[in-house]
Structure formats: C-alpha cells, structure tokens
PDB file of C-alpha atoms in Angstrom:
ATOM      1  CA  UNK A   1     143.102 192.947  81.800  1.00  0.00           C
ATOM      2  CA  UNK A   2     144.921 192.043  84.699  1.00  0.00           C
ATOM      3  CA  UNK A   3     143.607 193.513  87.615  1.00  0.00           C
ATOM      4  CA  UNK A   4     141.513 191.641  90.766  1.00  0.00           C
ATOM      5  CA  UNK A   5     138.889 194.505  90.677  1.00  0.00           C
ATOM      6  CA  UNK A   6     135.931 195.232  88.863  1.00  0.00           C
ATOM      7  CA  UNK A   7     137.227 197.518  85.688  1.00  0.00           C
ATOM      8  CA  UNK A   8     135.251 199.045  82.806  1.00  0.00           C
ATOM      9  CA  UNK A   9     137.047 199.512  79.612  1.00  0.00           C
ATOM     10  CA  UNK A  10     135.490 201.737  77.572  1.00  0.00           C
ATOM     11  CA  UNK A  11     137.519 201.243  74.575  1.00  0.00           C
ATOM     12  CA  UNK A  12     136.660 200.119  70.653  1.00  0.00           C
ATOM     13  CA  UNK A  13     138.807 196.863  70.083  1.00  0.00           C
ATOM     14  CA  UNK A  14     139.509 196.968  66.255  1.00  0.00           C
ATOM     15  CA  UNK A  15     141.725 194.515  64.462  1.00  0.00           C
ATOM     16  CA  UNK A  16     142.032 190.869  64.200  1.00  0.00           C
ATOM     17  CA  UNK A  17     144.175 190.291  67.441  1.00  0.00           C
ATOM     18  CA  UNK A  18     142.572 187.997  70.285  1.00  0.00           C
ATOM     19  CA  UNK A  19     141.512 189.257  73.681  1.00  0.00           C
ATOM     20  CA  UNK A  20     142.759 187.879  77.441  1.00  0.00           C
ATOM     21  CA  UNK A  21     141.538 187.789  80.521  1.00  0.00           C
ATOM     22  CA  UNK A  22     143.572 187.457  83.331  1.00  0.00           C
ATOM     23  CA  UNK A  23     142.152 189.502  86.299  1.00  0.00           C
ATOM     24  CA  UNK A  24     140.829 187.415  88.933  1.00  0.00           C
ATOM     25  CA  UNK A  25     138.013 190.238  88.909  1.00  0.00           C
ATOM     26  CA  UNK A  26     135.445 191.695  85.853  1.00  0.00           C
ATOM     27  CA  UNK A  27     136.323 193.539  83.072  1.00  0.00           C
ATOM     28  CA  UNK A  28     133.486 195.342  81.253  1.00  0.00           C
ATOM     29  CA  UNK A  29     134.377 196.118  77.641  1.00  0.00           C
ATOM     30  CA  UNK A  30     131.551 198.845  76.888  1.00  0.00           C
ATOM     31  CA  UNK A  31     132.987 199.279  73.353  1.00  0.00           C
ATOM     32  CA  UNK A  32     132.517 198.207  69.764  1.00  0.00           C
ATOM     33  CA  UNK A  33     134.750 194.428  69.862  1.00  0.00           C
ATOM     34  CA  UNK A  34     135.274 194.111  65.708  1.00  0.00           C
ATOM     35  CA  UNK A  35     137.707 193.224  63.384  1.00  0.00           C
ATOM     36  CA  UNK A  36     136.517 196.036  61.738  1.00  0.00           C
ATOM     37  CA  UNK A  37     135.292 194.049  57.967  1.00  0.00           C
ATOM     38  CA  UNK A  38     132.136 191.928  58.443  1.00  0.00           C
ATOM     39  CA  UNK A  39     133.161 188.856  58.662  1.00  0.00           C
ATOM     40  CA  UNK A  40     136.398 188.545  59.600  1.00  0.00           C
ATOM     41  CA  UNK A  41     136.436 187.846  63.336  1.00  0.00           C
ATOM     42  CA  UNK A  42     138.682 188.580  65.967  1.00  0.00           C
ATOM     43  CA  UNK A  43     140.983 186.176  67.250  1.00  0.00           C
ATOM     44  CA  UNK A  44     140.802 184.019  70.087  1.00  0.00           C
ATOM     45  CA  UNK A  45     139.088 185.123  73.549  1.00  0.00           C
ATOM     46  CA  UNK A  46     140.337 183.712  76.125  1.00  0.00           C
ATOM     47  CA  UNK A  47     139.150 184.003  79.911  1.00  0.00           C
ATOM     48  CA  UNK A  48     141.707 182.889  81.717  1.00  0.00           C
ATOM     49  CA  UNK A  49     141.038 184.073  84.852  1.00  0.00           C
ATOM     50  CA  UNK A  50     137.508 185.802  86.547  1.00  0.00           C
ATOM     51  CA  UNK A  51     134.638 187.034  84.677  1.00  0.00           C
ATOM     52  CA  UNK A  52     135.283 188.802  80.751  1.00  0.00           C
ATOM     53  CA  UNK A  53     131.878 190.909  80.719  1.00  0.00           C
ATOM     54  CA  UNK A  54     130.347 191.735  77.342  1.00  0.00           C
ATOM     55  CA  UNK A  55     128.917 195.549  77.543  1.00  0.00           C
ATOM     56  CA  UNK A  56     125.545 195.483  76.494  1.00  0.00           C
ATOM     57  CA  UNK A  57     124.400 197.234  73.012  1.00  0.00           C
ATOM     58  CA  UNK A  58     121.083 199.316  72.374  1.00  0.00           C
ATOM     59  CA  UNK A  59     118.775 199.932  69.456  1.00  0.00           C
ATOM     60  CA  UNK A  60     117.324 197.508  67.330  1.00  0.00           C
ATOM     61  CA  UNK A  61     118.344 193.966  67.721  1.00  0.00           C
ATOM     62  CA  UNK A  62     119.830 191.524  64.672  1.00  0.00           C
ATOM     63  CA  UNK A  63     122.230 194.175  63.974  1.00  0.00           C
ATOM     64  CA  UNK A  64     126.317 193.744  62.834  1.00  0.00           C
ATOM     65  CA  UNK A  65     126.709 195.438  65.970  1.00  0.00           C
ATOM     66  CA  UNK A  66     125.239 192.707  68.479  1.00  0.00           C
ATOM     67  CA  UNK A  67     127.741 190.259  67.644  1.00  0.00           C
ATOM     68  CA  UNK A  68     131.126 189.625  69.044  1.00  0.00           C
ATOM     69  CA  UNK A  69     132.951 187.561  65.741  1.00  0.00           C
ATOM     70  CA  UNK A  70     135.654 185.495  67.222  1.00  0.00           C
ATOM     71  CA  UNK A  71     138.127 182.754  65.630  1.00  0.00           C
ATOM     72  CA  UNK A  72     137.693 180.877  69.049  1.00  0.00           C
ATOM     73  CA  UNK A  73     136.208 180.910  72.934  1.00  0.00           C
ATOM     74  CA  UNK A  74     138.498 179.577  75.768  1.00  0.00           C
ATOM     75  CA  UNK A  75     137.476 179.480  79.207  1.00  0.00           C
ATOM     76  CA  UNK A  76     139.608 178.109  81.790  1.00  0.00           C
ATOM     77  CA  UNK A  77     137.660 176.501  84.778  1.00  0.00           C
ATOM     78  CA  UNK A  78     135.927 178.774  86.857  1.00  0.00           C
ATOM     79  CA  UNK A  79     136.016 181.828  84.614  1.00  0.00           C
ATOM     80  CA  UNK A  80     132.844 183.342  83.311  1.00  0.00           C
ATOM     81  CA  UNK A  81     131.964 184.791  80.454  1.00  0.00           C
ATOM     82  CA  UNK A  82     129.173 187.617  80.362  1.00  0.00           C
ATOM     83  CA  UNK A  83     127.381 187.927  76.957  1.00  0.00           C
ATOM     84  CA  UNK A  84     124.827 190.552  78.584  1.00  0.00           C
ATOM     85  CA  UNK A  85     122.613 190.704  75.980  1.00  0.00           C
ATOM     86  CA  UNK A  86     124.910 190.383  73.259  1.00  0.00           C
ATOM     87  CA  UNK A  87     125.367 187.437  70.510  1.00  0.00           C
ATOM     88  CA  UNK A  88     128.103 185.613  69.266  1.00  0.00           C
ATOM     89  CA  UNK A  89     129.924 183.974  66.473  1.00  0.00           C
ATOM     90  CA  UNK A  90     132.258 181.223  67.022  1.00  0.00           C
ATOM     91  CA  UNK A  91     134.494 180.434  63.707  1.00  0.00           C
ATOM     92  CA  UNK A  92     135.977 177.356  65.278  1.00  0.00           C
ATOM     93  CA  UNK A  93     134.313 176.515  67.744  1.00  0.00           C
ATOM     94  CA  UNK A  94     132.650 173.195  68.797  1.00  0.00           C
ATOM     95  CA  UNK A  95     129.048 173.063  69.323  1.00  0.00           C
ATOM     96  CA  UNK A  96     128.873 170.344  72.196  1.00  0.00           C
ATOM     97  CA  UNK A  97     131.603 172.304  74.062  1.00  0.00           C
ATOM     98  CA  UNK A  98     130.064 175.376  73.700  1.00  0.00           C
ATOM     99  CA  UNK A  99     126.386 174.034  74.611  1.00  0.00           C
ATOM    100  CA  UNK A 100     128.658 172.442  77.747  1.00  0.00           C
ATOM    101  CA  UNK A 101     129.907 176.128  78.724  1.00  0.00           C
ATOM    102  CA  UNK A 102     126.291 177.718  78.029  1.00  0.00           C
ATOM    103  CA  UNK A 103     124.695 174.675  80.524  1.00  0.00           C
ATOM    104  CA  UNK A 104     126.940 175.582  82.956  1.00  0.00           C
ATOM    105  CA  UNK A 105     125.961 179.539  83.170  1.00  0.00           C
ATOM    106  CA  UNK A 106     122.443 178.426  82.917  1.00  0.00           C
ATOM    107  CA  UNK A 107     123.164 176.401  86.292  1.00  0.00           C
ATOM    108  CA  UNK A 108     120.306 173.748  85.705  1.00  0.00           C
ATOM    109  CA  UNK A 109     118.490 172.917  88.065  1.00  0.00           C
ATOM    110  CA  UNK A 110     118.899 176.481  89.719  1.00  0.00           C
ATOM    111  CA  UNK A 111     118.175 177.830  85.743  1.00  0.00           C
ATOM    112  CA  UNK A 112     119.391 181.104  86.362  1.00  0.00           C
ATOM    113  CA  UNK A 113     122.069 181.833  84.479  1.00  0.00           C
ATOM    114  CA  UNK A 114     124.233 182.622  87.547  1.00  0.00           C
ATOM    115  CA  UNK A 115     126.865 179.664  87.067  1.00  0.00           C
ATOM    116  CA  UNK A 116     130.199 180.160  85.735  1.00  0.00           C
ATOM    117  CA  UNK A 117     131.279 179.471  82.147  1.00  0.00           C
ATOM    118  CA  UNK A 118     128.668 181.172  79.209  1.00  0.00           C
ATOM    119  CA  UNK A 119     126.092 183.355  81.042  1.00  0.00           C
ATOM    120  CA  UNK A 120     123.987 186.503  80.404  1.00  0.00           C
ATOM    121  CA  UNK A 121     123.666 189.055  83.468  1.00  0.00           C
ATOM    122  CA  UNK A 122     120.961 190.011  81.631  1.00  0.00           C
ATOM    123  CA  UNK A 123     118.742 187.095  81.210  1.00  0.00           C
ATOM    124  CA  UNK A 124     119.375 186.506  85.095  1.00  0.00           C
ATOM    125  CA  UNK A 125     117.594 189.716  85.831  1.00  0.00           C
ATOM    126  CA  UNK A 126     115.047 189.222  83.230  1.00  0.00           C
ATOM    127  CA  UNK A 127     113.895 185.583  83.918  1.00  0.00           C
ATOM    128  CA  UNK A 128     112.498 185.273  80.617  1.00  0.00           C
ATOM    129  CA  UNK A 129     115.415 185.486  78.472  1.00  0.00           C
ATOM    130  CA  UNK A 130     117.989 182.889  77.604  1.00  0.00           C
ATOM    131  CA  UNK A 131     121.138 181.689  75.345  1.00  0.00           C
ATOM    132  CA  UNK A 132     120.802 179.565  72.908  1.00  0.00           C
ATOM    133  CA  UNK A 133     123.276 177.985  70.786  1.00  0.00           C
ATOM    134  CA  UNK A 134     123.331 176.484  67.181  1.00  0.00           C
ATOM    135  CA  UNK A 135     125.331 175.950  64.040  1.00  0.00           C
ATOM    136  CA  UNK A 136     124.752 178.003  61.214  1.00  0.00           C
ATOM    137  CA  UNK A 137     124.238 175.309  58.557  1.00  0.00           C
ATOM    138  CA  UNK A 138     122.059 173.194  60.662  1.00  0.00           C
ATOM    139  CA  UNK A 139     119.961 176.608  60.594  1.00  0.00           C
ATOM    140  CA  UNK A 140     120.275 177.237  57.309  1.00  0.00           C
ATOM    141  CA  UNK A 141     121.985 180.665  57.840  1.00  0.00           C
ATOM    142  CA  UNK A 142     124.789 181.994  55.807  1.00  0.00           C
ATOM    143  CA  UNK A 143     124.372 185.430  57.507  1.00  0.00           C
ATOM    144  CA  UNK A 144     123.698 185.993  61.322  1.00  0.00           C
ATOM    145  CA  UNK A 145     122.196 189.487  62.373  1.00  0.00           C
ATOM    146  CA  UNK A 146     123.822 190.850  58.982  1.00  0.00           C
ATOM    147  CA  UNK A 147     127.014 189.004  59.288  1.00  0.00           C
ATOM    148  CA  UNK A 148     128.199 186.302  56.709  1.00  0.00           C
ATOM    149  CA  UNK A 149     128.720 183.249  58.204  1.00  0.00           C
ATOM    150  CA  UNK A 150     130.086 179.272  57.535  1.00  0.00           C
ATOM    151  CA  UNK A 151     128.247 176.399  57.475  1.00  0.00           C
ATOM    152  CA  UNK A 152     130.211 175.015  60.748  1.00  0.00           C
ATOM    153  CA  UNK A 153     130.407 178.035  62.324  1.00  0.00           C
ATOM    154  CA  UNK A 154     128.703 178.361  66.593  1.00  0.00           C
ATOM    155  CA  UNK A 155     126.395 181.173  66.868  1.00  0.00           C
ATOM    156  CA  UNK A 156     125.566 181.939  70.181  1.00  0.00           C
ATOM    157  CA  UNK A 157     122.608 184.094  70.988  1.00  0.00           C
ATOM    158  CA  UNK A 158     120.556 186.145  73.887  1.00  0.00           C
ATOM    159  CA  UNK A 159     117.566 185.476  72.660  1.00  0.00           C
ATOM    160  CA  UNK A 160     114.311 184.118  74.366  1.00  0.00           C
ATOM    161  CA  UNK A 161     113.231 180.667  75.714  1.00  0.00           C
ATOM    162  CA  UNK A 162     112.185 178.537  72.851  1.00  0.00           C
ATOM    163  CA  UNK A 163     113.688 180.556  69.498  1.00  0.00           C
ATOM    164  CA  UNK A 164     115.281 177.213  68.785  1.00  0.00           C
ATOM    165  CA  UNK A 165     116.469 179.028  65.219  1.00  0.00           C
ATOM    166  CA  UNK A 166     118.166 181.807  66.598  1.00  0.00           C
ATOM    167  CA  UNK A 167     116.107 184.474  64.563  1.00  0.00           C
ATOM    168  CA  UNK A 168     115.192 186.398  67.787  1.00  0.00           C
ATOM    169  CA  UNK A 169     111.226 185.722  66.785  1.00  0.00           C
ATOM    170  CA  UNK A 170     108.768 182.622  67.867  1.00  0.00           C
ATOM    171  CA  UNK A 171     107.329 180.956  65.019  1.00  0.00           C
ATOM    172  CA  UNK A 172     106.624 177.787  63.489  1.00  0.00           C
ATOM    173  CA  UNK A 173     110.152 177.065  62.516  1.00  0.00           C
ATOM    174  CA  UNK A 174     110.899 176.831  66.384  1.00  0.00           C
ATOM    175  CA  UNK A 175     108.380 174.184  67.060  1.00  0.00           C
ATOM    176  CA  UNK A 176     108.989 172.487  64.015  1.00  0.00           C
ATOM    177  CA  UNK A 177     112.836 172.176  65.036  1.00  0.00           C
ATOM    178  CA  UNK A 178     111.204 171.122  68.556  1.00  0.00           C
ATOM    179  CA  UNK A 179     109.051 168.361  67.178  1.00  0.00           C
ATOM    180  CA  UNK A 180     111.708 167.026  65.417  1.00  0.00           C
ATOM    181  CA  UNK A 181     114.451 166.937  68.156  1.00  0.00           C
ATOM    182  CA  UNK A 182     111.685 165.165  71.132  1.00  0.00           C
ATOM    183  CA  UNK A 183     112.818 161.838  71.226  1.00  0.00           C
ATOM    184  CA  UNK A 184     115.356 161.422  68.701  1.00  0.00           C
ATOM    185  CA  UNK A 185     118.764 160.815  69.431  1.00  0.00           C
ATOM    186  CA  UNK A 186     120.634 160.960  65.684  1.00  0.00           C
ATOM    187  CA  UNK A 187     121.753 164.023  65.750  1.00  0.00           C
ATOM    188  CA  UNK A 188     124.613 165.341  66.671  1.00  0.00           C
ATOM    189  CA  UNK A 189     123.318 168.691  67.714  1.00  0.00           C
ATOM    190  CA  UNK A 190     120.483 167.538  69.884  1.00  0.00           C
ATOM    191  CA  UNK A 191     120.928 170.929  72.066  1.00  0.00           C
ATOM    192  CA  UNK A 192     118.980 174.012  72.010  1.00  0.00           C
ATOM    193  CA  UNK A 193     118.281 174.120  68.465  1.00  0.00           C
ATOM    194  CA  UNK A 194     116.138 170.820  68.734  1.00  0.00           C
ATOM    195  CA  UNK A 195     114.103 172.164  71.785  1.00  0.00           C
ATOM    196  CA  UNK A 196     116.736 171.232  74.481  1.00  0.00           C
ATOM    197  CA  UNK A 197     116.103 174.702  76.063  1.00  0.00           C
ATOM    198  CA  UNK A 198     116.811 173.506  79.792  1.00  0.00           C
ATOM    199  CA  UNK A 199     120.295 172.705  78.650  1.00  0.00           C
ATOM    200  CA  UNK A 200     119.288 169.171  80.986  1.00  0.00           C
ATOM    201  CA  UNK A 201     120.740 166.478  78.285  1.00  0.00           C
ATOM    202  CA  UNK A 202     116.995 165.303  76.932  1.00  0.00           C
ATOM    203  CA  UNK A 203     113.804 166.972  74.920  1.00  0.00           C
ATOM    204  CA  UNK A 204     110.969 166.565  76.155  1.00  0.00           C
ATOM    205  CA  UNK A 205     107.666 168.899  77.527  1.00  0.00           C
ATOM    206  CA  UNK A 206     109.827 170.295  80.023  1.00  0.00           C
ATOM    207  CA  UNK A 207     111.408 172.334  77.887  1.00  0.00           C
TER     208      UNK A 207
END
C-alpha cells in the first residue's frame, strides 16, 4: 500500500510472499492474511511507513483464523502496527524486540495502547484488554490457537491483562508464571509471560 490516506483492502492474502507498508496513512486488510497450509507463515511484514491495521476477526476465539503467521515483523520508527484483536506468530522473531515494540503501543505510563510500534485499537477502546507476548517453548506450546508452532517461535496475543500463558483464560498457570517471575532476574524472558504486564521493565504488585 502506498497511499497517504486511510484505505481498506478487503482482499484474502494467500501465499508465502511478505507484505509492505509504505503509505504514510492506514491500510486496513479486512481479509484472511495466510499462507494458506497451517503452519507455514507468510513472509516478512514490514511497516515501513504509517500504520499496517490488522482487520479484526469474529466468532470464537483460539481459532487458525486469529492468527497472522509471519517469517518476520519490521517496523521502521514511527510506524504502527494494529493487531485489533487479532494474534500473532513470529517465526523469527526476537522476543525482547518484540516486547520493546509491544511497550511502545502500550505507551506506559499513559497505558493505553495509543503509542506507535505494536498496538491494539481494540484494547484502547476496551481498557481491559491487552497484548501480551511470549515464546512458545517457554509456554510449553507446540500449537497456538490450532497452529503448530517452534520452540523459539514469538507469539503475540490480544488477550486480557494478566493471561501471562497466552491461553486466552485466567488460571493458576498465570499466577504461577507471576510468582515465579516477581523478583527474579535470570531469565531471559522476564516480560509479560512472568507477570511484567505494565510492559515497565520490573514485576512486581503493580502489575
């Protein structure tokens, strides 16, 4: 897309190419964005320019066709990209720069998801809903809402605050992962799926 407006594209994006963004504008893609075999992602997306937004889905959630599967995210400074209330998987992606890009939509201290970088339009209306982010083998997943997954691979979900394990419930698994992330500082993934759910660097009851 290449235009400084807002544009829709209602369109189904099928095939293992990559998708660019260059308008200085939005583009809404309102259609199904698959390679079309379950897991095999797209290529790269790449926001190069403005805001890429994700069209939102309906039915019931945890479904193959909430998630956008993608070899890789790149978003150039400035440029936005909308997840609504869709979910993502990131093939080669890296967790701490995608937690970076999420924290930066979520606009702490404002915490509204208004910033530029990962956001959700929808979790800014909602004010209850969030992104979180994790990596699949940290979570123990090998599929994610029905789609087979790596153990490296990002998932990136709308979900709500505190689902630290990405399973779109609360449970005990979530504070479990919480008790075990306040005050340490081994991990590598000390984020959102230890309780980081401020996206504000530390664990602790504030999240």
């Amino acid at each position: 897309a290449n235009s400084s407006t807002s544009n829709v594209q209602q369109v189904n994006i099928t095939g293992t190419g990559g998708i660019t963004q260059l308008s200085t504008g939005t583009t809404t893609l309102t259609g199904a964005i698959s390679s079309g075999t379950l897991g095999i992602p797209i290529g790269t997306v790449n926001v190069a320019n403005g805001t890429l937004k994700l069209g939102d889905v309906s039915g019931p959630r945890q479904q193959p066709s909430d998630v956008v599967d993608m070899s890789n995210l790149t978003l150039a400074t400035g440029a936005t990209l909308d997840i609504g209330n869709r979910d993502l998987i990131i093939r080669n992606g890296n967790y701490n720069a995608i937690t970076a890009l999420v924290a930066q939509g979520f606009d702490n201290p404002n915490q509204d998801f208004l910033g530029t970088g990962i956001t959700s339009s929808d979790a800014a209306a909602t004010g209850n809903n969030a992104i979180g982010v994790g990596v699949a083998g940290d979570l123990g997943y090998t599929s994610f809402d029905g789609v087979p997954v790596n153990p490296g691979d990002i998932l990136v979900k709308y979900t709500f605050f505190g689902d630290a394990d990405l399973n779109g419930q609360g449970n005990g698994d979530d504070f479990t992962l919480f008790q075990f992330g306040v005050g340490s500082s081994a991990s590598d993934h000390l984020g959102w799926e230890l309780g980081d759910f401020d996206y504000a660097n530390g664990i602790n009851g504030d999240d």
